[in-house]
Amino acid sequence: MRRVDRSQSTEPSILHKPDKAGKTELDRVIEHMNGPDAAKTFEFARYKENAVKSELERLFHGKCAYCESFYGSTQPVDVEHYRPKGEVEGVAGHRGYYWLAMDWHNLLPSCIDCNRRREQKAPSALVGSIVKLLSSGEFDRTRKMSLGKSSAFPLATETGRARGPGDNLLVEQRLLLDPTRDDPREHLSFHIDRDNLIGLVLPKLATPAALGQPPNGQPGDLVALATQAGVSPMGLVSIQVYGLNRLSLVQARTKVLRDLEFILELSIGLAEIIEDIDSETARKTAQLGGAAAPQAQQLRDDIAFNAKIKSRIEGFKRDTLAQLKRLADPKEPYSELVRAWISKYLS
């Protein structure tokens, strides 16, 4: 998850466009919720408009706001409501944050897996250990879990939860990260270990104890666990709810780590070759002083050839570093993982 500055976007005017009667969708949903048919489902439409999807895609570079996966090549974007527009999971009687259904600051682009609840494979982590990926691509310890945000919006306490347009949202003690409101780096970290390449995301300041999860993974249990382990409750709950360690996502991030390792080894190898060429050039240069004319000419030819080869290899080395820079670009998938890897090994 990468921090995104929403001020760099332009709010689509379609969200507040009035209908033929002069009413906006916000006007109509408030009227509906206060009317005799409030129990019936209100059909929201404005957030589905192409202008909204296009601006979200531009702002997030075509990536899911939560997991940084490209969604365009495999699936249509889900326009996700950070605060759910309908019912709120686990909160009896709550009619959803219906007044925010067309609020630009409540809309995020999401891949299907982060947004929709379904059965996923996730690591079954024991206290004090890190799971591994087997050669088959599976976790060495796996469990199936129902993951995906759906209508979840857990709070640290139900006291102060907003239930209508007049309520103060700032009072809510949120437990889910929103990359346009929060800095994910304050709550999430990546498991960066060259001896154990696996694309796991962990709550910030994670200790081994933080990897042990309660069987049901309920937000309240996760908050207690995070407090006990000394890690970010918002980080731990977000990992669980969004499914940020689901198998397919961990596999994708692990592939990026392997690519980074290959590029690093290639860069090191090229640097060593350059050092060898410099040593050989210095040796031949030292021989020039006492060499006879024919030998001297051969030495000069060798030195010139070495310079030519060194120049090409230096070009390849620059290309490898440019590739690292490209992978860390915010437009690339899993760029936060790449940034964390570069910060640890290339700083």
Short mmCIF file of C-alpha atoms in Angstrom, two decimals:
data_model
loop_
_atom_site.label_atom_id
_atom_site.label_comp_id
_atom_site.label_asym_id
_atom_site.label_seq_id
_atom_site.Cartn_x
_atom_site.Cartn_y
_atom_site.Cartn_z
CA MET A 1 0.00 0.00 0.00
CA ARG A 2 1.41 3.37 -1.04
CA ARG A 3 0.49 6.86 0.18
CA VAL A 4 -1.53 8.76 -2.45
CA ASP A 5 -2.18 12.51 -2.42
CA ARG A 6 -5.83 12.99 -3.33
CA SER A 7 -5.30 16.74 -3.71
CA GLN A 8 -3.58 15.86 -7.00
CA SER A 9 -6.93 14.69 -8.38
CA THR A 10 -9.92 16.50 -9.82
CA GLU A 11 -13.23 15.55 -8.26
CA PRO A 12 -15.58 14.37 -11.03
CA SER A 13 -18.50 16.78 -11.23
CA ILE A 14 -20.83 13.93 -12.19
CA LEU A 15 -20.91 12.89 -8.51
CA HIS A 16 -23.02 15.94 -7.67
CA LYS A 17 -24.87 16.46 -10.95
CA PRO A 18 -28.58 17.19 -10.32
CA ASP A 19 -31.31 15.22 -12.05
CA LYS A 20 -34.17 16.72 -14.05
CA ALA A 21 -35.91 17.63 -10.80
CA GLY A 22 -32.82 19.53 -9.62
CA LYS A 23 -31.91 16.96 -6.96
CA THR A 24 -28.46 15.45 -6.52
CA GLU A 25 -28.03 11.82 -5.59
CA LEU A 26 -27.14 12.97 -2.07
CA ASP A 27 -30.45 14.87 -1.87
CA ARG A 28 -32.37 11.83 -3.06
CA VAL A 29 -30.75 9.28 -0.75
CA ILE A 30 -31.26 11.47 2.34
CA GLU A 31 -34.89 11.93 1.33
CA HIS A 32 -35.21 8.17 0.81
CA MET A 33 -33.68 7.28 4.18
CA ASN A 34 -36.03 9.67 5.95
CA GLY A 35 -39.09 8.49 4.06
CA PRO A 36 -41.58 5.62 4.35
CA ASP A 37 -39.54 3.37 2.00
CA ALA A 38 -36.29 3.61 3.95
CA ALA A 39 -36.20 -0.16 4.40
CA LYS A 40 -35.96 -0.64 0.65
CA THR A 41 -32.58 -0.63 -1.07
CA PHE A 42 -31.56 2.67 -2.65
CA GLU A 43 -29.95 2.28 -6.06
CA PHE A 44 -26.76 4.34 -6.10
CA ALA A 45 -25.44 5.23 -9.53
CA ARG A 46 -23.09 8.21 -9.51
CA TYR A 47 -20.01 6.38 -8.19
CA LYS A 48 -20.24 3.93 -11.10
CA GLU A 49 -19.83 6.63 -13.76
CA ASN A 50 -16.90 6.30 -16.17
CA ALA A 51 -15.59 9.73 -15.18
CA VAL A 52 -15.17 8.50 -11.60
CA LYS A 53 -13.41 5.30 -12.66
CA SER A 54 -11.11 7.18 -15.03
CA GLU A 55 -10.02 9.71 -12.42
CA LEU A 56 -9.39 7.00 -9.82
CA GLU A 57 -7.38 5.04 -12.38
CA ARG A 58 -5.30 8.11 -13.18
CA LEU A 59 -4.70 8.98 -9.52
CA PHE A 60 -3.69 5.41 -8.56
CA HIS A 61 -1.91 4.56 -11.84
CA GLY A 62 -4.33 1.73 -12.55
CA LYS A 63 -3.48 -0.03 -9.29
CA CYS A 64 -5.56 -1.29 -6.39
CA ALA A 65 -5.47 1.24 -3.55
CA TYR A 66 -4.86 -1.51 -1.02
CA CYS A 67 -2.51 -4.10 -2.53
CA GLU A 68 -0.94 -2.18 -5.45
CA SER A 69 -1.82 -4.84 -8.00
CA PHE A 70 -2.65 -3.83 -11.56
CA TYR A 71 -6.29 -4.67 -12.11
CA GLY A 72 -6.86 -3.46 -15.67
CA SER A 73 -5.40 -6.42 -17.56
CA THR A 74 -7.43 -9.07 -15.76
CA GLN A 75 -10.54 -7.53 -14.22
CA PRO A 76 -12.70 -4.39 -14.14
CA VAL A 77 -12.03 -2.00 -11.29
CA ASP A 78 -14.28 -2.08 -8.24
CA VAL A 79 -15.08 1.45 -7.12
CA GLU A 80 -14.73 0.75 -3.42
CA HIS A 81 -16.45 2.69 -0.64
CA TYR A 82 -13.97 3.08 2.21
CA ARG A 83 -16.89 3.58 4.56
CA PRO A 84 -19.49 1.13 3.22
CA LYS A 85 -22.55 2.69 1.64
CA GLY A 86 -24.91 -0.09 2.78
CA GLU A 87 -24.92 -2.19 5.92
CA VAL A 88 -21.85 -2.28 8.16
CA GLU A 89 -20.67 -5.77 8.99
CA GLY A 90 -21.20 -6.69 12.64
CA VAL A 91 -23.03 -3.46 13.54
CA ALA A 92 -26.70 -4.21 14.12
CA GLY A 93 -29.12 -1.58 12.87
CA HIS A 94 -26.53 0.48 11.03
CA ARG A 95 -27.85 1.52 7.62
CA GLY A 96 -24.42 2.21 6.19
CA TYR A 97 -22.69 5.48 5.40
CA TYR A 98 -25.23 6.17 2.67
CA TRP A 99 -24.53 9.90 2.61
CA LEU A 100 -20.93 9.18 1.57
CA ALA A 101 -21.79 6.92 -1.37
CA MET A 102 -21.05 9.73 -3.83
CA ASP A 103 -18.41 11.50 -1.71
CA TRP A 104 -15.16 11.69 -3.70
CA HIS A 105 -13.05 11.30 -0.55
CA ASN A 106 -14.78 8.01 0.26
CA LEU A 107 -14.08 6.35 -3.10
CA LEU A 108 -11.06 4.17 -3.89
CA PRO A 109 -10.14 1.81 -6.73
CA SER A 110 -9.87 -1.78 -5.60
CA CYS A 111 -9.12 -5.15 -7.12
CA ILE A 112 -11.80 -7.79 -6.68
CA ASP A 113 -9.80 -9.79 -4.14
CA CYS A 114 -9.28 -6.86 -1.75
CA ASN A 115 -12.86 -5.66 -2.05
CA ARG A 116 -15.04 -8.77 -2.26
CA ARG A 117 -15.32 -11.37 0.48
CA ARG A 118 -14.34 -14.84 -0.59
CA GLU A 119 -12.36 -17.89 0.50
CA GLN A 120 -8.58 -17.40 0.17
CA LYS A 121 -5.46 -19.27 1.17
CA ALA A 122 -3.48 -17.38 3.81
CA PRO A 123 -0.40 -18.18 5.90
CA SER A 124 -1.02 -20.05 9.09
CA ALA A 125 1.75 -18.40 11.08
CA LEU A 126 2.93 -19.72 14.41
CA VAL A 127 4.24 -17.42 17.11
CA GLY A 128 7.94 -16.79 16.59
CA SER A 129 8.17 -18.05 13.01
CA ILE A 130 7.90 -16.90 9.41
CA VAL A 131 6.06 -19.01 6.85
CA LYS A 132 7.84 -20.03 3.65
CA LEU A 133 6.83 -20.63 0.06
CA LEU A 134 7.41 -24.18 -1.08
CA SER A 135 8.67 -25.04 -4.57
CA SER A 136 5.03 -25.75 -5.44
CA GLY A 137 4.19 -22.12 -4.69
CA GLU A 138 2.13 -22.98 -1.60
CA PHE A 139 2.75 -21.77 1.95
CA ASP A 140 4.43 -24.35 4.13
CA ARG A 141 1.61 -23.73 6.61
CA THR A 142 -1.70 -22.75 5.04
CA ARG A 143 -5.25 -22.14 6.14
CA LYS A 144 -8.34 -21.11 4.20
CA MET A 145 -9.97 -17.92 5.35
CA SER A 146 -12.78 -15.62 4.29
CA LEU A 147 -10.91 -12.49 3.22
CA GLY A 148 -11.85 -9.24 1.50
CA LYS A 149 -13.29 -6.00 2.81
CA SER A 150 -16.91 -6.26 1.63
CA SER A 151 -19.01 -4.21 4.10
CA ALA A 152 -16.48 -4.26 6.94
CA PHE A 153 -15.53 -1.04 8.68
CA PRO A 154 -14.27 -1.94 12.16
CA LEU A 155 -13.62 0.68 14.81
CA ALA A 156 -11.62 0.40 18.00
CA THR A 157 -14.84 1.26 19.85
CA GLU A 158 -18.43 1.64 18.69
CA THR A 159 -18.70 4.80 20.75
CA GLY A 160 -18.86 7.68 18.32
CA ARG A 161 -19.64 5.67 15.19
CA ALA A 162 -21.36 7.94 12.68
CA ARG A 163 -24.89 6.93 11.70
CA GLY A 164 -26.12 9.95 9.79
CA PRO A 165 -25.02 12.99 7.77
CA GLY A 166 -24.74 15.23 10.81
CA ASP A 167 -22.35 13.00 12.76
CA ASN A 168 -18.64 13.83 13.09
CA LEU A 169 -16.56 11.27 11.21
CA LEU A 170 -13.38 12.44 12.91
CA VAL A 171 -14.59 10.98 16.20
CA GLU A 172 -14.47 7.46 14.79
CA GLN A 173 -11.41 5.44 15.83
CA ARG A 174 -10.75 3.82 12.47
CA LEU A 175 -8.96 0.48 12.17
CA LEU A 176 -8.66 0.28 8.36
CA LEU A 177 -5.97 2.07 6.41
CA ASP A 178 -6.92 4.49 3.65
CA PRO A 179 -3.83 5.44 1.61
CA THR A 180 -5.30 8.88 0.88
CA ARG A 181 -5.79 9.66 4.59
CA ASP A 182 -3.04 7.64 6.27
CA ASP A 183 0.64 6.99 5.63
CA PRO A 184 0.83 3.20 5.26
CA ARG A 185 4.55 3.29 6.13
CA GLU A 186 3.58 4.18 9.69
CA HIS A 187 1.53 0.99 10.01
CA LEU A 188 2.90 -1.59 7.56
CA SER A 189 6.31 -3.07 6.83
CA PHE A 190 7.62 -5.80 4.53
CA HIS A 191 9.52 -8.93 5.43
CA ILE A 192 12.83 -8.22 3.67
CA ASP A 193 15.27 -11.11 4.04
CA ARG A 194 17.56 -12.22 1.21
CA ASP A 195 17.89 -15.67 2.76
CA ASN A 196 14.11 -16.17 2.88
CA LEU A 197 12.44 -14.43 -0.05
CA ILE A 198 8.71 -14.14 0.61
CA GLY A 199 6.50 -11.13 -0.04
CA LEU A 200 4.81 -10.89 3.34
CA VAL A 201 3.50 -7.61 4.69
CA LEU A 202 3.62 -7.18 8.48
CA PRO A 203 2.27 -4.65 10.96
CA LYS A 204 4.78 -1.92 11.68
CA LEU A 205 7.40 -2.70 14.33
CA ALA A 206 6.46 -6.36 13.99
CA THR A 207 8.01 -8.80 16.44
CA PRO A 208 7.73 -12.57 16.04
CA ALA A 209 4.85 -12.56 18.50
CA ALA A 210 2.87 -10.37 16.12
CA LEU A 211 2.75 -13.14 13.54
CA GLY A 212 0.59 -15.40 15.65
CA GLN A 213 -3.06 -14.71 14.81
CA PRO A 214 -6.15 -15.71 16.77
CA PRO A 215 -8.27 -18.44 15.16
CA ASN A 216 -11.23 -16.23 14.22
CA GLY A 217 -9.28 -13.08 13.35
CA GLN A 218 -12.00 -10.74 14.62
CA PRO A 219 -10.98 -7.05 14.78
CA GLY A 220 -11.30 -6.89 18.56
CA ASP A 221 -9.05 -9.93 18.96
CA LEU A 222 -6.55 -8.47 16.49
CA VAL A 223 -6.40 -5.16 18.36
CA ALA A 224 -5.67 -6.99 21.61
CA LEU A 225 -2.98 -9.04 19.88
CA ALA A 226 -1.42 -5.94 18.29
CA THR A 227 -1.36 -4.16 21.64
CA GLN A 228 0.25 -7.14 23.32
CA ALA A 229 2.88 -7.44 20.57
CA GLY A 230 3.59 -3.71 20.38
CA VAL A 231 2.60 -3.28 16.73
CA SER A 232 0.14 -1.08 14.86
CA PRO A 233 -3.48 -2.24 15.41
CA MET A 234 -4.48 -0.45 12.20
CA GLY A 235 -1.75 -2.30 10.34
CA LEU A 236 -2.70 -5.73 11.69
CA VAL A 237 -6.44 -5.26 11.13
CA SER A 238 -5.90 -3.91 7.60
CA ILE A 239 -3.72 -6.89 6.67
CA GLN A 240 -6.45 -9.23 7.86
CA VAL A 241 -9.49 -7.45 6.38
CA TYR A 242 -7.99 -6.62 2.98
CA GLY A 243 -6.30 -10.01 2.76
CA LEU A 244 -2.88 -8.51 2.11
CA ASN A 245 -1.16 -11.86 2.73
CA ARG A 246 -3.42 -14.01 0.56
CA LEU A 247 -1.44 -16.62 -1.35
CA SER A 248 -1.74 -15.21 -4.87
CA LEU A 249 -0.65 -11.76 -3.69
CA VAL A 250 2.30 -13.09 -1.70
CA GLN A 251 3.36 -15.11 -4.75
CA ALA A 252 3.27 -11.98 -6.94
CA ARG A 253 5.29 -9.93 -4.47
CA THR A 254 7.78 -12.77 -4.01
CA LYS A 255 8.36 -12.83 -7.78
CA VAL A 256 9.24 -9.12 -7.61
CA LEU A 257 11.71 -9.86 -4.80
CA ARG A 258 13.34 -12.55 -6.92
CA ASP A 259 13.60 -10.11 -9.83
CA LEU A 260 15.25 -7.58 -7.52
CA GLU A 261 17.73 -10.18 -6.30
CA PHE A 262 18.61 -11.11 -9.88
CA ILE A 263 19.17 -7.46 -10.80
CA LEU A 264 21.32 -6.94 -7.71
CA GLU A 265 23.48 -10.00 -8.43
CA LEU A 266 23.81 -8.91 -12.05
CA SER A 267 24.87 -5.42 -10.97
CA ILE A 268 27.45 -6.85 -8.55
CA GLY A 269 28.80 -9.17 -11.23
CA LEU A 270 29.16 -6.32 -13.71
CA ALA A 271 30.95 -4.21 -11.10
CA GLU A 272 33.40 -7.05 -10.46
CA ILE A 273 34.10 -7.38 -14.19
CA ILE A 274 34.79 -3.65 -14.38
CA GLU A 275 37.26 -3.98 -11.49
CA ASP A 276 39.00 -6.86 -13.30
CA ILE A 277 39.25 -4.80 -16.48
CA ASP A 278 40.69 -1.84 -14.54
CA SER A 279 43.30 -4.11 -12.93
CA GLU A 280 44.28 -5.60 -16.29
CA THR A 281 44.45 -2.13 -17.87
CA ALA A 282 46.67 -0.88 -15.04
CA ARG A 283 48.99 -3.89 -15.49
CA LYS A 284 49.33 -3.33 -19.23
CA THR A 285 49.83 0.41 -18.75
CA ALA A 286 52.68 -0.30 -16.35
CA GLN A 287 54.32 -2.52 -19.01
CA LEU A 288 54.26 0.22 -21.64
CA GLY A 289 57.28 2.06 -20.26
CA GLY A 290 59.85 -0.62 -21.03
CA ALA A 291 58.18 -2.29 -24.00
CA ALA A 292 59.67 -2.43 -27.49
CA ALA A 293 57.73 -0.79 -30.28
CA PRO A 294 55.79 -3.84 -31.54
CA GLN A 295 54.93 -4.94 -28.01
CA ALA A 296 54.03 -1.38 -27.02
CA GLN A 297 51.58 -1.14 -29.91
CA GLN A 298 49.94 -4.41 -28.87
CA LEU A 299 49.64 -3.14 -25.29
CA ARG A 300 48.05 0.09 -26.51
CA ASP A 301 45.60 -1.93 -28.64
CA ASP A 302 44.75 -4.09 -25.63
CA ILE A 303 44.23 -1.03 -23.43
CA ALA A 304 41.95 0.56 -26.04
CA PHE A 305 39.99 -2.69 -26.38
CA ASN A 306 39.61 -2.91 -22.59
CA ALA A 307 38.33 0.67 -22.52
CA LYS A 308 35.75 -0.18 -25.18
CA ILE A 309 34.55 -3.28 -23.32
CA LYS A 310 34.49 -1.41 -20.00
CA SER A 311 32.34 1.32 -21.55
CA ARG A 312 29.80 -1.24 -22.74
CA ILE A 313 29.69 -3.02 -19.39
CA GLU A 314 29.26 0.31 -17.58
CA GLY A 315 26.29 0.89 -19.87
CA PHE A 316 24.80 -2.46 -18.87
CA LYS A 317 25.34 -1.58 -15.21
CA ARG A 318 23.55 1.74 -15.67
CA ASP A 319 20.70 -0.16 -17.30
CA THR A 320 20.38 -2.48 -14.30
CA LEU A 321 20.22 0.48 -11.91
CA ALA A 322 17.66 2.15 -14.18
CA GLN A 323 15.59 -1.03 -13.98
CA LEU A 324 15.65 -0.88 -10.18
CA LYS A 325 14.56 2.74 -10.35
CA ARG A 326 11.72 1.82 -12.69
CA LEU A 327 10.46 -0.93 -10.39
CA ALA A 328 10.35 1.57 -7.50
CA ASP A 329 8.32 4.08 -9.52
CA PRO A 330 4.86 4.73 -7.98
CA LYS A 331 3.30 3.70 -11.28
CA GLU A 332 4.64 0.15 -10.95
CA PRO A 333 2.91 -2.65 -9.01
CA TYR A 334 4.23 -3.36 -5.51
CA SER A 335 6.44 -0.27 -5.62
CA GLU A 336 6.36 0.03 -1.82
CA LEU A 337 7.86 -3.44 -1.52
CA VAL A 338 10.61 -2.41 -3.94
CA ARG A 339 11.24 0.79 -1.98
CA ALA A 340 11.57 -1.21 1.24
CA TRP A 341 14.02 -3.65 -0.40
CA ILE A 342 16.13 -0.81 -1.85
CA SER A 343 16.09 1.02 1.48
CA LYS A 344 17.49 -2.03 3.26
CA TYR A 345 20.11 -3.19 0.75
CA LEU A 346 21.06 -0.22 -1.42
CA SER A 347 20.78 2.78 0.90
#
